[in-house]
PDB file of C-alpha atoms in Angstrom:
ATOM      1  CA  MET K   1     -49.930  -6.628  12.545  1.00 55.00           C
ATOM      2  CA  ILE K   2     -45.961  -8.153  13.175  1.00 64.00           C
ATOM      3  CA  ASP K   3     -43.605  -6.220  10.934  1.00 65.00           C
ATOM      4  CA  ALA K   4     -41.579  -8.482   9.289  1.00 66.00           C
ATOM      5  CA  THR K   5     -38.441  -6.159   8.013  1.00 72.00           C
ATOM      6  CA  PRO K   6     -35.524  -7.446   9.940  1.00 77.00           C
ATOM      7  CA  ALA K   7     -33.917  -4.889  12.234  1.00 78.00           C
ATOM      8  CA  PRO K   8     -30.619  -3.222  11.194  1.00 82.00           C
ATOM      9  CA  SER K   9     -27.547  -4.826  12.874  1.00 87.00           C
ATOM     10  CA  THR K  10     -26.699  -4.019  16.482  1.00 91.00           C
ATOM     11  CA  ARG K  11     -22.904  -5.326  15.392  1.00 94.00           C
ATOM     12  CA  PRO K  12     -21.700  -1.360  13.977  1.00 95.00           C
ATOM     13  CA  TYR K  13     -22.975   0.410  17.000  1.00 95.00           C
ATOM     14  CA  LEU K  14     -21.066  -2.291  19.293  1.00 95.00           C
ATOM     15  CA  ILE K  15     -18.204  -1.856  17.033  1.00 96.00           C
ATOM     16  CA  ARG K  16     -17.872   1.868  18.258  1.00 96.00           C
ATOM     17  CA  ALA K  17     -18.998   1.509  21.219  1.00 96.00           C
ATOM     18  CA  LEU K  18     -16.033  -0.668  22.251  1.00 96.00           C
ATOM     19  CA  TYR K  19     -14.099   1.255  20.289  1.00 96.00           C
ATOM     20  CA  GLU K  20     -14.734   4.182  22.434  1.00 96.00           C
ATOM     21  CA  TRP K  21     -14.583   2.319  25.543  1.00 96.00           C
ATOM     22  CA  CYS K  22     -10.958   1.272  24.152  1.00 95.00           C
ATOM     23  CA  THR K  23      -9.957   4.972  23.442  1.00 95.00           C
ATOM     24  CA  ASP K  24     -11.454   6.471  26.426  1.00 96.00           C
ATOM     25  CA  ASN K  25      -9.491   4.237  28.621  1.00 95.00           C
ATOM     26  CA  GLY K  26      -6.197   4.550  27.478  1.00 95.00           C
ATOM     27  CA  PHE K  27      -6.013   0.964  25.567  1.00 96.00           C
ATOM     28  CA  THR K  28      -5.396  -0.020  21.617  1.00 95.00           C
ATOM     29  CA  PRO K  29      -8.496  -1.141  20.132  1.00 96.00           C
ATOM     30  CA  TYR K  30      -7.780  -4.061  17.761  1.00 96.00           C
ATOM     31  CA  LEU K  31      -9.964  -5.309  15.038  1.00 96.00           C
ATOM     32  CA  ALA K  32      -9.904  -9.434  14.149  1.00 95.00           C
ATOM     33  CA  VAL K  33     -11.182  -9.616  10.377  1.00 95.00           C
ATOM     34  CA  THR K  34     -11.713 -12.170   8.175  1.00 95.00           C
ATOM     35  CA  VAL K  35     -10.611 -11.615   5.044  1.00 93.00           C
ATOM     36  CA  ASP K  36     -12.946 -12.314   1.714  1.00 92.00           C
ATOM     37  CA  ASP K  37     -12.726 -10.674  -1.802  1.00 91.00           C
ATOM     38  CA  SER K  38     -14.823  -7.563  -0.476  1.00 92.00           C
ATOM     39  CA  VAL K  39     -11.968  -7.137   2.535  1.00 94.00           C
ATOM     40  CA  ARG K  40      -9.463  -4.326   1.213  1.00 94.00           C
ATOM     41  CA  VAL K  41      -6.125  -5.259   3.534  1.00 94.00           C
ATOM     42  CA  PRO K  42      -3.037  -5.487   2.481  1.00 93.00           C
ATOM     43  CA  ARG K  43      -2.941  -9.435   1.582  1.00 93.00           C
ATOM     44  CA  GLU K  44       0.714 -10.538   2.816  1.00 93.00           C
ATOM     45  CA  TYR K  45      -0.293  -9.272   5.825  1.00 93.00           C
ATOM     46  CA  VAL K  46      -3.517 -11.899   5.954  1.00 93.00           C
ATOM     47  CA  LYS K  47      -2.987 -15.075   8.068  1.00 94.00           C
ATOM     48  CA  ASP K  48      -5.217 -18.374   7.484  1.00 92.00           C
ATOM     49  CA  GLY K  49      -7.482 -15.694   6.482  1.00 92.00           C
ATOM     50  CA  GLN K  50      -7.679 -13.060   9.244  1.00 94.00           C
ATOM     51  CA  ILE K  51      -5.588 -10.640  10.019  1.00 94.00           C
ATOM     52  CA  VAL K  52      -5.585  -8.000  13.221  1.00 95.00           C
ATOM     53  CA  LEU K  53      -5.442  -4.476  12.506  1.00 96.00           C
ATOM     54  CA  ASN K  54      -4.284  -1.818  14.986  1.00 95.00           C
ATOM     55  CA  LEU K  55      -7.076   0.856  15.439  1.00 95.00           C
ATOM     56  CA  GLY K  56      -5.233   2.845  17.837  1.00 94.00           C
ATOM     57  CA  LEU K  57      -5.004   6.839  17.647  1.00 92.00           C
ATOM     58  CA  GLU K  58      -1.370   6.595  16.372  1.00 92.00           C
ATOM     59  CA  ALA K  59      -1.884   3.881  14.160  1.00 93.00           C
ATOM     60  CA  THR K  60      -4.257   5.025  11.645  1.00 94.00           C
ATOM     61  CA  SER K  61      -5.338   8.384  10.077  1.00 93.00           C
ATOM     62  CA  ALA K  62      -9.098   9.142   8.885  1.00 93.00           C
ATOM     63  CA  LEU K  63     -10.830   6.780  10.582  1.00 95.00           C
ATOM     64  CA  GLN K  64     -14.693   6.301   9.589  1.00 95.00           C
ATOM     65  CA  LEU K  65     -16.480   3.659  11.647  1.00 95.00           C
ATOM     66  CA  GLY K  66     -19.692   3.450   9.398  1.00 94.00           C
ATOM     67  CA  ASN K  67     -22.439   1.268   9.747  1.00 93.00           C
ATOM     68  CA  ASP K  68     -21.423  -0.869   6.603  1.00 94.00           C
ATOM     69  CA  PHE K  69     -17.426  -0.269   6.096  1.00 95.00           C
ATOM     70  CA  ILE K  70     -15.086   0.927   8.564  1.00 96.00           C
ATOM     71  CA  GLU K  71     -12.519   2.664   6.424  1.00 96.00           C
ATOM     72  CA  PHE K  72      -8.856   4.196   7.967  1.00 96.00           C
ATOM     73  CA  LYS K  73      -5.403   4.541   6.275  1.00 95.00           C
ATOM     74  CA  ALA K  74      -2.787   3.131   7.919  1.00 94.00           C
ATOM     75  CA  ARG K  75       1.044   2.236   7.615  1.00 93.00           C
ATOM     76  CA  PHE K  76       2.102  -1.161   6.662  1.00 91.00           C
ATOM     77  CA  GLY K  77       5.754  -1.979   6.565  1.00 90.00           C
ATOM     78  CA  GLY K  78       6.407   1.905   5.909  1.00 90.00           C
ATOM     79  CA  THR K  79       3.757   2.045   2.832  1.00 91.00           C
ATOM     80  CA  ALA K  80       0.799   4.078   3.415  1.00 92.00           C
ATOM     81  CA  ARG K  81      -2.282   1.819   3.098  1.00 93.00           C
ATOM     82  CA  GLU K  82      -6.011   2.627   2.586  1.00 95.00           C
ATOM     83  CA  ILE K  83      -7.937  -0.140   4.614  1.00 95.00           C
ATOM     84  CA  VAL K  84     -11.842  -1.017   3.789  1.00 95.00           C
ATOM     85  CA  VAL K  85     -13.367  -3.475   6.264  1.00 95.00           C
ATOM     86  CA  PRO K  86     -17.252  -4.225   5.314  1.00 95.00           C
ATOM     87  CA  VAL K  87     -18.854  -4.187   9.477  1.00 94.00           C
ATOM     88  CA  HIS K  88     -19.930  -8.005   8.692  1.00 93.00           C
ATOM     89  CA  GLN K  89     -16.190  -9.174   8.387  1.00 95.00           C
ATOM     90  CA  VAL K  90     -15.651  -7.715  11.610  1.00 95.00           C
ATOM     91  CA  SER K  91     -15.368 -11.480  13.848  1.00 95.00           C
ATOM     92  CA  ALA K  92     -14.149  -9.711  17.145  1.00 95.00           C
ATOM     93  CA  ILE K  93     -12.911  -5.692  18.287  1.00 96.00           C
ATOM     94  CA  TYR K  94     -10.813  -6.158  21.401  1.00 96.00           C
ATOM     95  CA  ALA K  95      -8.523  -4.089  24.033  1.00 95.00           C
ATOM     96  CA  ARG K  96      -4.631  -4.902  23.335  1.00 94.00           C
ATOM     97  CA  GLU K  97      -3.551  -4.708  26.609  1.00 94.00           C
ATOM     98  CA  ASN K  98      -6.494  -6.738  28.494  1.00 93.00           C
ATOM     99  CA  GLY K  99      -8.140  -8.788  25.874  1.00 92.00           C
ATOM    100  CA  GLN K 100     -11.394  -7.382  26.978  1.00 94.00           C
ATOM    101  CA  GLY K 101     -13.779  -7.107  24.145  1.00 94.00           C
ATOM    102  CA  MET K 102     -16.294  -9.070  21.933  1.00 95.00           C
ATOM    103  CA  ALA K 103     -16.706 -11.292  19.408  1.00 94.00           C
ATOM    104  CA  PHE K 104     -18.661 -11.630  16.364  1.00 92.00           C
ATOM    105  CA  PRO K 105     -20.335 -14.506  14.428  1.00 89.00           C
ATOM    106  CA  VAL K 106     -19.021 -14.536  10.729  1.00 80.00           C
ATOM    107  CA  SER K 107     -21.010 -16.395   7.875  1.00 63.00           C
ATOM    108  CA  ALA K 108     -21.205 -20.476   8.136  1.00 44.00           C
ATOM    109  CA  ALA K 109     -19.138 -20.698   5.127  1.00 40.00           C
ATOM    110  CA  GLN K 110     -16.439 -19.219   6.591  1.00 38.00           C
ATOM    111  CA  PRO K 111     -15.421 -20.787  10.077  1.00 36.00           C
ATOM    112  CA  VAL K 112     -13.766 -18.717  12.495  1.00 35.00           C
ATOM    113  CA  LYS K 113     -11.449 -19.337  15.440  1.00 36.00           C
ATOM    114  CA  ALA K 114     -11.499 -16.192  17.823  1.00 36.00           C
ATOM    115  CA  MET K 115      -9.619 -16.406  21.437  1.00 36.00           C
ATOM    116  CA  SER K 116      -9.550 -13.936  23.978  1.00 35.00           C
ATOM    117  CA  PRO K 117      -6.057 -13.768  24.917  1.00 38.00           C
ATOM    118  CA  VAL K 118      -6.697 -12.558  28.791  1.00 39.00           C
ATOM    119  CA  SER K 119     -10.226 -13.254  29.795  1.00 38.00           C
ATOM    120  CA  LYS K 120     -10.526 -16.817  31.824  1.00 35.00           C
ATOM    121  CA  THR K 121     -14.584 -16.191  31.587  1.00 34.00           C
ATOM    122  CA  LEU K 122     -16.947 -17.310  29.304  1.00 35.00           C
ATOM    123  CA  VAL K 123     -18.975 -14.684  28.057  1.00 37.00           C
ATOM    124  CA  SER K 124     -21.762 -14.919  25.684  1.00 35.00           C
ATOM    125  CA  VAL K 125     -22.551 -12.294  22.711  1.00 37.00           C
ATOM    126  CA  PRO K 126     -25.985 -12.564  21.022  1.00 35.00           C
ATOM    127  CA  VAL K 127     -25.235 -10.543  18.363  1.00 37.00           C
ATOM    128  CA  GLY K 128     -25.944 -11.013  14.342  1.00 39.00           C
ATOM    129  CA  ASP K 129     -27.497 -10.344  11.265  1.00 40.00           C
ATOM    130  CA  ASP K 130     -29.687 -12.995  10.566  1.00 41.00           C
ATOM    131  CA  SER K 131     -31.727 -15.611  13.279  1.00 38.00           C
ATOM    132  CA  ALA K 132     -28.734 -18.423  12.184  1.00 39.00           C
ATOM    133  CA  GLU K 133     -26.055 -15.990  14.171  1.00 40.00           C
ATOM    134  CA  ARG K 134     -27.848 -14.910  16.960  1.00 39.00           C
ATOM    135  CA  GLN K 135     -26.848 -17.572  19.121  1.00 38.00           C
ATOM    136  CA  PRO K 136     -24.013 -17.015  21.983  1.00 38.00           C
ATOM    137  CA  ILE K 137     -20.447 -17.113  20.866  1.00 40.00           C
ATOM    138  CA  PRO K 138     -18.646 -18.378  23.982  1.00 40.00           C
ATOM    139  CA  VAL K 139     -15.274 -17.022  24.209  1.00 42.00           C
ATOM    140  CA  GLN K 140     -12.178 -18.427  26.573  1.00 38.00           C
ATOM    141  CA  LEU K 141      -8.509 -18.647  26.634  1.00 35.00           C
ATOM    142  CA  ALA K 142      -6.994 -21.573  25.686  1.00 40.00           C
ATOM    143  CA  ASP K 143      -5.287 -22.586  28.295  1.00 41.00           C
ATOM    144  CA  ALA K 144      -4.724 -24.893  30.850  1.00 41.00           C
ATOM    145  CA  GLU K 145      -8.777 -25.329  31.312  1.00 43.00           C
ATOM    146  CA  SER K 146      -8.963 -26.361  27.598  1.00 43.00           C
ATOM    147  CA  GLU K 147      -5.807 -28.445  28.306  1.00 43.00           C
ATOM    148  CA  GLN K 148      -7.418 -30.020  30.833  1.00 44.00           C
ATOM    149  CA  LYS K 149     -10.368 -31.120  28.714  1.00 46.00           C
ATOM    150  CA  LYS K 150      -8.020 -32.314  25.741  1.00 45.00           C
ATOM    151  CA  GLY K 151      -5.856 -34.997  29.013  1.00 47.00           C
ATOM    152  CA  GLN K 152      -9.866 -35.739  29.986  1.00 50.00           C
ATOM    153  CA  THR K 153     -10.106 -37.561  26.388  1.00 53.00           C
ATOM    154  CA  GLY K 154      -6.862 -39.314  26.990  1.00 55.00           C
ATOM    155  CA  GLU K 155      -4.189 -37.137  25.097  1.00 56.00           C
ATOM    156  CA  LYS K 156      -1.225 -36.332  27.398  1.00 55.00           C
ATOM    157  CA  PRO K 157      -1.799 -32.419  27.962  1.00 54.00           C
ATOM    158  CA  LYS K 158       0.648 -29.619  26.900  1.00 56.00           C
ATOM    159  CA  PRO K 159       2.180 -27.349  28.913  1.00 54.00           C
ATOM    160  CA  PRO K 160       0.424 -23.860  29.010  1.00 52.00           C
ATOM    161  CA  ARG K 161       2.346 -21.631  25.799  1.00 53.00           C
ATOM    162  CA  THR K 162       4.110 -18.156  27.062  1.00 51.00           C
ATOM    163  CA  PRO K 163       3.863 -15.491  24.959  1.00 52.00           C
ATOM    164  CA  ALA K 164       6.815 -14.619  23.084  1.00 53.00           C
ATOM    165  CA  SER K 165       7.522 -11.107  24.125  1.00 52.00           C
ATOM    166  CA  GLY K 166       6.098  -8.750  20.987  1.00 56.00           C
ATOM    167  CA  GLY K 167       3.804 -10.819  19.830  1.00 59.00           C
ATOM    168  CA  ARG K 168       0.666 -10.352  18.917  1.00 64.00           C
ATOM    169  CA  PRO K 169      -3.151 -11.800  20.614  1.00 66.00           C
ATOM    170  CA  THR K 170      -5.280 -14.577  18.775  1.00 66.00           C
ATOM    171  CA  LEU K 171      -8.253 -15.014  19.095  1.00 68.00           C
ATOM    172  CA  THR K 172     -10.285 -18.156  19.093  1.00 67.00           C
ATOM    173  CA  ARG K 173     -14.129 -18.879  18.586  1.00 68.00           C
ATOM    174  CA  VAL K 174     -15.178 -21.753  21.321  1.00 68.00           C
ATOM    175  CA  LYS K 175     -18.617 -23.711  20.251  1.00 60.00           C
TER     176      LYS K 175
END
């Protein structure tokens, strides 16, 4: 007889593993989160329905990477805030310094753009909480390669952007 109960999500385990990998190697772990009413973050820092959080040791206190929630305290504009993120709202975890990490699917009702700022290779991420989310998610750098594709469609290719100093990396999911 086949057991019909769904398997627990691998997402919290992968988040913890990548967080540990980042800290063990001296990288700064960043967490990209799709914000909805279940996410407790400073709303003034949310852009386009997303926020990127620094999970570095110097940026957080009382960090708990649980199976259902990621909770910690952090300062935003000098004010201490308590952050609570449901694990299913995490769209990516990656190292700030090199962009290596993993993107996760978020509910189909909220499309998310996630881009690895450094990696130029496609990464398949076969994770998810339900069968609709178990498709691999290719993640790639939106650079000359994607600009070349635009050029093939008849549009004039744009020169690659140079990141502004001190700017944040951004993520874009490519389907």
